[in-house]
Coordinates of C-alpha atoms (C1' of nucleotides) in Angstrom, one line a residue:
Chain N
M1 CA -31.4 5.6 17.9
C2 CA -29.5 7.5 15.2
S3 CA -27.3 4.5 14.3
Y4 CA -30.4 2.3 14.1
I5 CA -31.9 4.6 11.4
L6 CA -28.6 4.6 9.6
I7 CA -28.5 0.8 9.5
M8 CA -32.0 0.7 8.2
S9 CA -31.4 3.4 5.6
R10 CA -28.5 1.8 3.8
V11 CA -28.0 -1.8 2.7
K12 CA -24.7 -3.0 1.3
I13 CA -24.8 -4.3 -2.2
K14 CA -23.4 -7.7 -1.3
E15 CA -26.5 -8.2 0.9
V16 CA -28.9 -6.7 -1.7
L17 CA -27.8 -9.1 -4.4
G18 CA -28.7 -12.0 -2.1
L19 CA -32.2 -10.7 -1.4
A20 CA -35.5 -11.8 -3.0
P21 CA -37.6 -9.2 -4.8
Q22 CA -39.7 -7.3 -2.3
E23 CA -42.3 -4.6 -1.8
K24 CA -40.3 -2.7 0.9
E25 CA -38.1 0.1 -0.4
L26 CA -34.3 -0.1 0.0
T27 CA -31.6 2.5 -0.1
V28 CA -28.1 1.7 -1.5
K29 CA -25.1 4.0 -1.7
G30 CA -22.1 3.6 -3.9
W31 CA -20.0 4.7 -6.8
V32 CA -21.2 4.6 -10.4
R33 CA -19.2 2.2 -12.7
T34 CA -21.1 2.9 -15.9
F35 CA -24.4 4.6 -16.9
R36 CA -25.9 3.0 -19.9
N37 CA -28.7 4.1 -22.1
N38 CA -29.6 7.0 -19.8
Q39 CA -31.3 4.6 -17.4
F40 CA -29.1 1.7 -16.3
I41 CA -26.6 2.4 -13.5
A42 CA -24.0 -0.2 -12.6
L43 CA -23.5 0.6 -8.9
N44 CA -20.6 -0.7 -6.8
D45 CA -20.0 0.0 -3.1
G46 CA -16.9 -2.2 -2.6
S47 CA -18.7 -4.9 -0.5
T48 CA -18.5 -7.2 -3.5
N49 CA -17.1 -7.2 -7.0
N50 CA -20.6 -7.5 -8.4
N51 CA -22.5 -4.4 -9.3
L52 CA -26.1 -3.7 -8.5
Q53 CA -28.1 -2.6 -11.6
V54 CA -30.1 0.5 -10.5
V55 CA -32.7 1.5 -13.1
A56 CA -33.5 5.2 -13.3
D57 CA -36.7 6.1 -15.1
F58 CA -35.5 9.0 -17.2
N59 CA -39.1 10.3 -17.6
K60 CA -39.5 10.7 -13.9
I61 CA -36.0 11.7 -12.7
D62 CA -34.9 15.3 -13.2
E63 CA -32.6 15.8 -16.2
T64 CA -30.1 17.7 -14.2
I65 CA -29.7 14.7 -11.9
L66 CA -29.4 12.3 -14.8
K67 CA -26.6 14.5 -16.2
R68 CA -24.7 14.1 -13.0
I69 CA -24.7 10.3 -13.0
T70 CA -21.2 9.9 -14.3
T71 CA -18.5 7.3 -14.0
G72 CA -17.0 7.6 -10.5
A73 CA -19.8 9.7 -8.9
A74 CA -21.1 8.8 -5.5
I75 CA -24.8 8.4 -5.4
S76 CA -27.6 7.2 -3.1
A77 CA -30.6 5.4 -4.7
T78 CA -33.9 4.4 -3.1
G79 CA -36.5 2.1 -4.6
K80 CA -37.9 -1.4 -4.9
L81 CA -35.9 -4.5 -5.5
I82 CA -37.6 -6.3 -8.4
E83 CA -36.8 -9.3 -10.6
S84 CA -34.6 -8.1 -13.4
Q85 CA -36.4 -7.5 -16.6
G86 CA -33.2 -7.8 -18.6
K87 CA -30.6 -10.6 -18.8
G88 CA -27.3 -10.5 -16.9
Q89 CA -28.6 -10.1 -13.4
S90 CA -31.4 -11.7 -11.3
V91 CA -32.5 -8.6 -9.4
E92 CA -32.4 -4.8 -10.0
L93 CA -33.4 -1.7 -8.1
T94 CA -36.0 0.5 -9.7
A95 CA -35.1 3.9 -8.3
T96 CA -37.8 6.3 -7.2
T97 CA -35.2 8.8 -5.9
I98 CA -31.6 9.3 -6.8
E99 CA -29.4 11.7 -4.9
I100 CA -26.0 12.8 -6.1
L101 CA -23.7 12.6 -3.0
G102 CA -20.5 13.5 -4.8
D103 CA -20.0 14.5 -8.4
S104 CA -17.2 13.1 -10.6
D105 CA -16.2 15.1 -13.7
A106 CA -16.2 12.5 -16.4
E107 CA -13.7 14.5 -18.5
K108 CA -11.2 14.5 -15.7
Y109 CA -11.8 11.2 -13.9
P110 CA -9.0 8.8 -15.0
L111 CA -11.0 5.6 -14.6
Q112 CA -13.0 4.9 -17.7
P113 CA -15.5 2.1 -18.4
K114 CA -12.8 0.1 -20.3
K115 CA -9.9 -2.1 -19.6
H116 CA -6.8 -0.3 -18.2
S117 CA -3.2 -1.5 -18.1
L118 CA -1.9 -2.5 -14.6
E119 CA 1.0 -0.1 -15.2
F120 CA -1.4 2.8 -15.7
L121 CA -3.4 1.9 -12.6
R122 CA -0.2 1.7 -10.6
E123 CA 0.3 5.4 -11.3
I124 CA -3.1 6.1 -9.9
A125 CA -3.0 3.8 -6.9
H126 CA -5.3 6.2 -4.9
L127 CA -8.1 5.3 -7.4
R128 CA -7.2 1.8 -8.5
M129 CA -9.0 0.1 -5.6
R130 CA -12.2 1.2 -7.3
T131 CA -11.6 -1.3 -10.2
N132 CA -12.7 -4.9 -10.3
T133 CA -9.2 -6.3 -10.4
F134 CA -7.9 -4.4 -7.4
G135 CA -11.1 -4.7 -5.5
A136 CA -10.8 -8.4 -5.8
V137 CA -7.0 -8.3 -4.9
F138 CA -7.5 -6.3 -1.7
R139 CA -10.5 -8.1 -0.5
I140 CA -8.4 -11.3 -0.8
R141 CA -5.5 -9.6 0.9
H142 CA -7.8 -8.8 3.8
N143 CA -9.1 -12.4 4.2
L144 CA -5.6 -13.8 4.0
A145 CA -4.4 -11.5 6.8
Y146 CA -7.5 -12.4 8.9
S147 CA -7.0 -16.1 8.3
I148 CA -3.4 -16.0 9.4
H149 CA -4.4 -14.5 12.7
K150 CA -7.2 -17.1 13.0
F151 CA -4.9 -20.0 12.2
F152 CA -2.4 -19.0 14.9
N153 CA -5.0 -18.0 17.4
D154 CA -6.8 -21.4 17.1
K155 CA -3.5 -23.1 17.7
G156 CA -2.8 -21.1 20.9
F157 CA 0.0 -18.9 19.6
V158 CA 0.6 -15.5 21.1
Y159 CA 0.7 -12.5 18.7
L160 CA 3.8 -10.7 19.7
H161 CA 4.5 -7.1 18.6
T162 CA 8.2 -6.9 17.9
P163 CA 9.8 -3.4 17.5
I164 CA 9.7 -1.4 14.3
I165 CA 12.7 0.6 15.4
T166 CA 15.8 -1.4 16.5
A167 CA 19.4 -0.7 17.4
S168 CA 20.8 -3.9 16.0
D169 CA 21.7 -4.6 12.4
A170 CA 23.2 -7.9 13.6
E171 CA 21.2 -10.2 11.5
G172 CA 22.6 -8.9 8.2
A173 CA 19.2 -9.5 6.5
G174 CA 19.8 -6.4 4.3
E175 CA 20.5 -2.7 4.0
T176 CA 18.6 -0.7 6.6
F177 CA 16.7 2.6 6.7
K178 CA 18.3 4.8 9.3
V179 CA 16.1 6.3 12.0
T180 CA 17.1 9.7 13.4
N181 CA 15.8 13.0 14.5
F182 CA 19.0 14.9 13.7
D183 CA 18.7 18.0 11.6
L184 CA 20.1 16.5 8.4
K185 CA 21.6 19.9 7.4
N186 CA 23.6 20.0 10.7
I187 CA 24.5 16.5 12.0
P188 CA 26.5 16.6 15.2
K189 CA 30.0 15.1 14.9
T190 CA 32.5 13.8 17.5
D191 CA 36.0 15.2 17.8
S192 CA 37.2 12.4 15.5
G193 CA 34.7 13.3 12.8
E194 CA 32.3 10.4 13.3
I195 CA 28.5 11.0 13.6
D196 CA 27.7 11.6 17.3
F197 CA 24.9 9.2 17.9
K198 CA 25.1 9.9 21.6
N199 CA 23.2 13.1 20.9
D200 CA 20.6 11.4 18.7
F201 CA 17.1 10.6 19.9
F202 CA 17.8 7.1 21.2
G203 CA 21.4 7.9 22.1
R204 CA 22.7 5.4 19.6
A205 CA 22.4 4.5 15.9
T206 CA 19.0 3.1 15.0
N207 CA 17.2 1.7 12.0
L208 CA 13.9 0.3 10.9
T209 CA 13.6 -3.4 11.5
V210 CA 14.6 -5.9 8.8
S211 CA 13.1 -8.8 10.8
G212 CA 11.4 -9.5 14.1
Q213 CA 12.9 -12.9 14.4
L214 CA 15.5 -12.3 17.1
E215 CA 12.9 -10.7 19.4
G216 CA 10.4 -13.4 18.4
E217 CA 12.8 -16.0 19.8
L218 CA 12.8 -14.2 23.1
G219 CA 9.0 -14.5 23.1
A220 CA 9.1 -18.2 22.2
M221 CA 11.3 -18.8 25.3
A222 CA 8.4 -17.5 27.4
F223 CA 5.1 -18.4 25.7
G224 CA 6.2 -21.4 23.7
D225 CA 4.5 -20.5 20.5
V226 CA 4.5 -16.9 19.2
Y227 CA 4.2 -15.1 15.9
T228 CA 4.6 -11.6 14.6
F229 CA 2.8 -10.0 11.7
G230 CA 4.0 -6.6 10.9
P231 CA 5.8 -4.3 8.4
T232 CA 9.4 -4.9 7.5
F233 CA 11.8 -2.5 5.8
R234 CA 14.7 -3.2 3.5
A235 CA 16.7 -0.5 1.8
E236 CA 18.0 -2.7 -1.0
N237 CA 18.0 -1.3 -4.4
S238 CA 15.8 -4.1 -5.7
N239 CA 13.9 -3.5 -8.9
T240 CA 11.9 -6.7 -9.4
T241 CA 8.4 -8.0 -9.5
R242 CA 8.8 -9.7 -6.1
H243 CA 10.7 -7.1 -3.9
L244 CA 9.4 -4.1 -1.9
A245 CA 11.2 -1.7 0.4
E246 CA 8.3 -1.9 2.8
F247 CA 6.5 -5.3 3.1
W248 CA 4.6 -7.3 5.6
M249 CA 6.0 -10.5 7.1
I250 CA 4.7 -13.3 9.3
E251 CA 7.3 -14.8 11.6
P252 CA 6.3 -17.6 13.9
E253 CA 8.8 -18.9 16.4
M254 CA 8.2 -22.1 18.4
A255 CA 9.9 -23.6 21.4
F256 CA 10.5 -27.4 21.3
Y257 CA 10.1 -27.5 17.5
N258 CA 12.7 -29.2 15.3
L259 CA 13.1 -28.5 11.5
N260 CA 10.5 -31.1 10.6
D261 CA 7.9 -29.6 13.0
N262 CA 8.7 -26.2 11.5
A263 CA 8.1 -27.5 7.9
D264 CA 4.9 -29.2 9.0
L265 CA 3.6 -25.9 10.5
A266 CA 4.5 -23.8 7.5
E267 CA 2.9 -26.3 5.1
E268 CA -0.3 -26.4 7.2
L269 CA -0.4 -22.6 7.5
L270 CA -0.1 -22.1 3.7
Q271 CA -2.7 -24.8 2.9
Y272 CA -5.0 -23.4 5.6
V273 CA -4.9 -19.7 4.4
I274 CA -5.2 -20.7 0.7
S275 CA -8.3 -22.8 1.5
Y276 CA -9.7 -20.0 3.5
A277 CA -9.4 -17.6 0.6
L278 CA -10.9 -20.2 -1.8
E279 CA -13.9 -20.5 0.5
H280 CA -14.4 -16.9 1.5
N281 CA -13.3 -15.0 -1.6
K282 CA -14.9 -17.4 -4.1
E283 CA -16.3 -14.7 -6.4
D284 CA -13.1 -12.6 -6.3
I285 CA -10.9 -15.5 -7.1
E286 CA -13.2 -16.6 -9.9
F287 CA -13.1 -13.0 -11.3
L288 CA -9.3 -13.1 -11.3
N289 CA -9.3 -16.6 -12.7
T290 CA -11.3 -15.4 -15.7
R291 CA -9.2 -12.3 -16.1
L292 CA -6.0 -14.4 -16.3
L293 CA -7.6 -16.8 -18.8
D294 CA -8.5 -13.9 -21.0
E295 CA -4.9 -12.6 -20.7
E296 CA -3.5 -16.1 -21.5
K297 CA -5.5 -16.1 -24.8
Q298 CA -3.2 -13.4 -26.0
K299 CA -0.2 -15.6 -25.5
P300 CA 1.0 -18.4 -27.9
Q301 CA -0.1 -21.9 -27.0
N302 CA 3.3 -23.0 -25.6
E303 CA 3.5 -20.1 -23.2
R304 CA 0.2 -20.8 -21.6
S305 CA 0.2 -22.3 -18.1
E306 CA -1.1 -25.9 -17.7
M307 CA -3.4 -25.1 -14.8
N308 CA -5.6 -22.1 -14.3
L309 CA -5.5 -20.1 -11.0
I310 CA -8.2 -22.1 -9.2
E311 CA -6.7 -25.4 -10.2
K312 CA -3.2 -24.2 -9.1
L313 CA -4.6 -23.2 -5.7
K314 CA -6.5 -26.4 -5.2
F315 CA -3.5 -28.4 -6.3
C316 CA -1.5 -26.6 -3.6
T317 CA -4.0 -27.3 -0.9
D318 CA -4.6 -31.0 -1.9
N319 CA -1.1 -32.2 -2.3
K320 CA 1.8 -32.6 0.1
F321 CA 4.7 -30.3 -0.6
E322 CA 7.9 -32.0 -1.9
R323 CA 10.6 -32.1 0.7
R324 CA 14.2 -32.5 -0.3
T325 CA 17.6 -31.5 1.0
Y326 CA 19.8 -29.0 -0.7
T327 CA 22.2 -31.8 -1.7
E328 CA 19.4 -33.9 -3.3
A329 CA 18.3 -30.8 -5.2
I330 CA 21.9 -30.2 -6.5
N331 CA 22.0 -33.8 -7.7
I332 CA 18.6 -33.5 -9.4
L333 CA 19.7 -30.3 -11.2
K334 CA 23.1 -31.7 -12.1
D335 CA 21.6 -34.8 -13.7
S336 CA 18.8 -32.9 -15.4
N337 CA 18.8 -32.8 -19.2
H338 CA 18.4 -29.1 -18.9
N339 CA 21.8 -28.9 -17.3
K340 CA 23.4 -31.4 -19.6
K341 CA 22.2 -29.5 -22.6
K342 CA 23.7 -26.4 -21.0
K343 CA 20.4 -24.6 -20.9
F344 CA 21.0 -23.0 -17.5
Q345 CA 22.7 -19.7 -17.6
Y346 CA 24.5 -20.7 -14.5
L347 CA 25.6 -24.4 -14.8
I348 CA 25.4 -26.6 -11.8
N349 CA 28.9 -27.6 -10.9
D350 CA 29.9 -27.5 -7.3
W351 CA 28.1 -28.3 -4.1
G352 CA 28.1 -25.3 -1.8
T353 CA 26.9 -22.4 -4.0
D354 CA 23.5 -20.9 -3.7
L355 CA 20.8 -21.9 -6.1
Q356 CA 20.0 -19.3 -8.8
S357 CA 16.3 -18.4 -9.3
E358 CA 16.4 -20.3 -12.7
H359 CA 17.3 -23.4 -10.7
E360 CA 14.6 -22.9 -8.2
R361 CA 12.1 -22.4 -10.9
Y362 CA 13.2 -25.5 -12.7
L363 CA 12.8 -27.6 -9.6
V364 CA 9.3 -26.2 -8.8
E365 CA 7.8 -25.6 -12.2
K366 CA 9.4 -28.3 -14.4
H367 CA 10.7 -31.1 -12.2
F368 CA 8.3 -31.5 -9.2
K369 CA 5.5 -29.2 -10.5
K370 CA 4.5 -28.4 -6.9
P371 CA 5.7 -26.4 -3.9
V372 CA 9.1 -27.6 -2.7
I373 CA 10.6 -27.4 0.7
L374 CA 14.4 -27.5 0.5
T375 CA 16.4 -28.1 3.7
D376 CA 19.9 -28.5 5.0
Y377 CA 21.8 -25.8 3.1
P378 CA 25.6 -25.3 3.2
K379 CA 26.3 -23.2 6.3
Q380 CA 28.4 -20.6 4.5
I381 CA 25.4 -19.3 2.5
K382 CA 23.1 -19.1 5.5
S383 CA 22.7 -17.0 8.7
F384 CA 24.7 -17.4 11.9
Y385 CA 21.7 -18.5 14.0
M386 CA 20.8 -21.6 12.1
R387 CA 21.4 -24.9 13.8
Q388 CA 24.6 -26.7 12.7
N389 CA 24.3 -30.3 11.5
D390 CA 26.8 -33.0 12.7
D391 CA 28.4 -33.1 9.2
G392 CA 30.0 -29.8 9.9
K393 CA 29.0 -28.6 6.5
T394 CA 25.2 -27.9 6.6
V395 CA 22.7 -26.1 8.7
R396 CA 19.0 -26.9 9.5
A397 CA 17.6 -24.3 7.1
M398 CA 14.5 -24.5 5.0
D399 CA 13.2 -22.6 2.1
I400 CA 9.7 -23.1 0.6
L401 CA 9.6 -22.4 -3.1
F402 CA 6.4 -21.7 -4.9
P403 CA 5.7 -21.7 -8.6
G404 CA 5.9 -18.3 -10.2
I405 CA 7.0 -16.7 -6.9
G406 CA 10.2 -18.4 -5.8
E407 CA 11.1 -18.2 -2.2
I408 CA 7.9 -17.6 -0.2
V409 CA 9.2 -18.9 3.2
G410 CA 12.7 -18.9 4.7
G411 CA 13.3 -20.4 8.0
S412 CA 15.4 -22.8 10.2
Q413 CA 15.8 -24.6 13.4
R414 CA 17.8 -22.3 15.6
E415 CA 21.1 -23.0 17.1
E416 CA 20.3 -23.5 20.8
R417 CA 23.8 -24.5 22.0
L418 CA 25.5 -21.4 23.4
E419 CA 29.1 -22.5 22.6
K420 CA 28.3 -23.5 18.9
L421 CA 26.4 -20.2 18.4
E422 CA 29.2 -18.0 19.9
T423 CA 31.8 -19.8 17.7
R424 CA 29.7 -19.2 14.6
M425 CA 29.1 -15.6 15.5
K426 CA 32.9 -15.0 15.8
E427 CA 33.5 -16.7 12.4
M428 CA 31.0 -14.4 10.8
N429 CA 32.0 -11.2 12.6
I430 CA 28.7 -10.8 14.4
P431 CA 29.2 -8.6 17.6
A432 CA 28.2 -11.0 20.4
D433 CA 28.3 -8.3 23.1
E434 CA 25.6 -6.2 21.4
L435 CA 23.4 -9.3 21.2
Y436 CA 23.9 -10.3 24.8
W437 CA 20.1 -10.4 25.2
Y438 CA 19.7 -12.8 22.4
L439 CA 22.5 -15.1 23.8
D440 CA 20.8 -14.9 27.2
T441 CA 18.1 -17.3 25.8
R442 CA 20.9 -19.8 25.4
R443 CA 22.2 -19.1 28.8
F444 CA 19.0 -19.4 30.7
G445 CA 16.8 -22.4 29.9
T446 CA 17.8 -22.9 26.3
C447 CA 15.9 -25.5 24.3
E448 CA 15.4 -26.8 20.8
H449 CA 13.3 -24.2 18.8
A450 CA 12.5 -23.2 15.2
G451 CA 10.8 -20.6 13.2
F452 CA 10.3 -19.0 9.7
G453 CA 9.4 -15.9 7.9
L454 CA 6.5 -15.8 5.4
G455 CA 6.4 -12.9 2.9
F456 CA 2.8 -11.8 3.0
E457 CA 2.8 -10.0 -0.3
R458 CA 4.3 -13.1 -2.0
L459 CA 1.5 -15.1 -0.6
V460 CA -1.0 -12.6 -1.9
L461 CA 0.7 -12.7 -5.3
F462 CA 0.3 -16.5 -5.4
V463 CA -3.4 -16.5 -4.3
T464 CA -4.4 -13.7 -6.6
G465 CA -2.3 -14.8 -9.6
M466 CA -1.0 -11.3 -10.0
T467 CA 2.6 -11.1 -11.3
N468 CA 3.9 -7.9 -9.9
I469 CA 4.3 -7.5 -6.1
R470 CA 3.5 -3.7 -6.5
D471 CA -0.1 -4.7 -7.4
V472 CA -0.9 -6.6 -4.2
I473 CA -0.1 -3.9 -1.7
P474 CA -2.2 -0.8 -1.7
F475 CA 0.6 1.8 -1.8
P476 CA 3.9 0.2 -2.8
R477 CA 7.2 1.5 -1.5
A478 CA 10.2 0.7 -3.8
P479 CA 13.3 2.5 -5.0
K480 CA 12.2 5.9 -6.4
T481 CA 8.6 5.0 -5.5
C482 CA 6.9 6.6 -2.5
E483 CA 3.8 8.3 -3.9
F484 CA 0.6 8.5 -1.9
Chain J
rU1 C1' 23.2 -1.9 -9.3
rC2 C1' 23.6 -4.7 -14.2
rC3 C1' 21.3 -6.5 -19.0
rU4 C1' 17.2 -6.0 -22.7
rU5 C1' 13.1 -3.4 -24.4
rC6 C1' 9.9 0.8 -24.4
rU7 C1' 8.2 6.3 -24.0
rU8 C1' 3.3 9.6 -29.9
rA9 C1' -4.2 12.4 -27.8
rG10 C1' -7.2 11.1 -21.1
rC11 C1' -6.2 5.4 -22.1
rU12 C1' -4.3 1.4 -25.6
rC13 C1' -1.5 1.7 -29.8
rA14 C1' -0.2 2.6 -35.5
rG15 C1' 3.1 5.9 -38.0
rC16 C1' 6.4 3.4 -44.6
rU17 C1' 13.3 4.7 -46.8
rG18 C1' 14.1 11.1 -42.9
rG19 C1' 9.7 14.7 -46.8
rU20 C1' 3.8 19.0 -47.0
rU21 C1' -1.4 20.0 -42.3
rA22 C1' 0.8 13.3 -37.1
rG23 C1' -3.6 8.9 -37.4
rA24 C1' -7.1 4.8 -35.3
rG25 C1' -10.0 2.4 -31.5
rC26 C1' -11.8 3.5 -26.8
rA27 C1' -12.9 7.6 -23.4
rC28 C1' -14.9 12.7 -23.3
rG29 C1' -18.7 16.6 -25.4
rU30 C1' -23.3 17.5 -28.4
rG31 C1' -27.5 15.3 -30.6
rA32 C1' -30.6 10.8 -31.6
rC33 C1' -32.4 6.3 -29.6
rU34 C1' -34.6 4.2 -25.1
rG35 C1' -34.4 -2.9 -21.5
rU36 C1' -29.0 -1.7 -21.6
rU37 C1' -24.7 -5.2 -19.9
rA38 C1' -17.4 -1.8 -21.3
rA39 C1' -25.2 -0.1 -25.0
rU40 C1' -25.6 1.6 -30.1
rC41 C1' -25.6 5.4 -34.2
rA42 C1' -24.1 10.5 -36.1
rC43 C1' -21.1 14.7 -35.5
rG44 C1' -17.3 17.3 -32.7
rG45 C1' -13.2 19.0 -29.6
rG46 C1' -8.5 17.1 -28.1
rG47 C1' -0.9 16.6 -29.5
rU48 C1' 5.6 19.9 -25.4
rC49 C1' 5.6 12.9 -30.6
rC50 C1' 9.5 12.0 -22.5
rC51 C1' 13.7 16.0 -21.9
rU52 C1' 18.4 18.4 -23.6
rG53 C1' 21.8 18.9 -27.4
rG54 C1' 23.6 17.3 -32.4
rU55 C1' 23.5 15.7 -37.8
rU56 C1' 20.4 17.4 -42.0
rC57 C1' 17.6 21.8 -46.8
rG58 C1' 14.1 19.1 -43.7
rA59 C1' 13.7 14.8 -37.6
rG60 C1' 8.1 11.5 -34.3
rC61 C1' 11.8 8.6 -37.3
rC62 C1' 19.1 9.1 -37.3
rC63 C1' 23.3 10.1 -33.3
rA64 C1' 24.8 11.5 -28.1
rG65 C1' 23.5 12.4 -23.1
rG66 C1' 19.7 12.5 -19.4
rA67 C1' 14.8 11.1 -17.0
rG68 C1' 10.9 7.6 -16.4
rA69 C1' 8.6 2.8 -17.1
rA70 C1' 8.3 -2.7 -18.1
rG71 C1' 10.6 -7.5 -18.0
rG72 C1' 15.0 -10.4 -16.6
rA73 C1' 19.4 -10.9 -13.1
rG74 C1' 21.6 -10.0 -8.2
rC75 C1' 20.1 -9.2 -2.8
rC76 C1' 15.8 -11.7 -0.3
rA77 C1' 10.4 -12.6 2.1

RNA sequence: UCCUUCUUAGCUCAGCUGGUUAGAGCACGUGACUGUUAAUCACGGGGUCCCUGGUUCGAGCCCAGGAGAAGGAGCCA
């Protein structure tokens, strides 16, 4: 009974804005964005980026209440929804009662009714979600996460929870954060002076996961199609706009898939989730689109982008991604005028070296002007588990490169042949005995399979048009950054 | 970790060749106005010029070291 009254007593602003003017009184609750002219409250409750205009009659409402309607204050307003008597909105709420739920000292509240820099808002990440920009970003982030689960669920994938704490650092995907419950001031040592992990919580050295892939492969060998979607940790000292120490990653792993099937799935997934956001976050994306256009006006003509955010997203969902091999990419780059005029900082000379980000950007942003899937990289620059091609030089790897983001997906067809895998592990000094459980999949019912990792924040970057990855995760973790 | 740039009011920034009491817009406070759209108008308060040391008669400005931030590079998702 109680919850019924609660539902009746408060309507979310997203819903109110869709209602027709009516006699019945409504109650809304939210936070004050601005209070103009001692009578117009722009009220936001987070359900939508749009504010509801609450009109307070300053002749009828107590002056002590009016004084407390400040930017950031939480209020409850009750009154009739009427056709707006001013321009700028279709309906407004004429408040008969206004209750202050939580005061906000205007002199101390950092958010002002004005434009703030993203750098400043990053410093107050606990409050920045109350702004239009971050409200839009995090509602989009939510729908992207939801649509990823929906995509895989509809296809019959099993959502597998791979461990956060692992004992293997075998993949070599990066520096790890150590996990221990040792007293750091008094770490037990063995007779030979080494750290005595036998006495640690797990009885061995452990760290936070850098990837759920190896465990994902075990699941694929049971369920056929699985995916993970969880946090990942890398202790790299990376200070860039596209790296985090804690980030979320989606890692599907499919039995009986070859590399082409893998690329098909990745492309379908990306197009699906972008379309989903375009449909379900229409207003938020339009807001960010306008924001970016305003920002572009500050730039000189030649630095402005050819497509706006919405055009870029639609272009991505409506066109097939370009698929090329690493070797073809090298040839394109080698023959490019850019290379001949020596405009690359790193000139393209030999086959076999990894592409620099300037090369990837050239391919995606200048040459093809669309997402590019590069496959069949030299084996010496890729991981041990990737399937070796018959040429003896390349592996069945794939990277998906996005404009402005770079590598958004990295994946491969996995080496399913035990002997080939063991040989490669020996060459790359990967301890096979520690990974006996991984190799067991090749011993018992091995089969062709493939998978990839999709960086969730990089996807959110692309869809929101933001440029710094620290602005698309609520509370970013990066070197020297662990506030909140 | 490397390279470049930056750090002045709550925020965004200006500050001349090193020269007296460091400025603007916005925000905030007070008052006026009352159908506003980041309301408007008037008045007002507000400074560890990032820190430490040095050069100088004199440093926000020059020099050295340090801290933090932004962008780029590497590592990668």
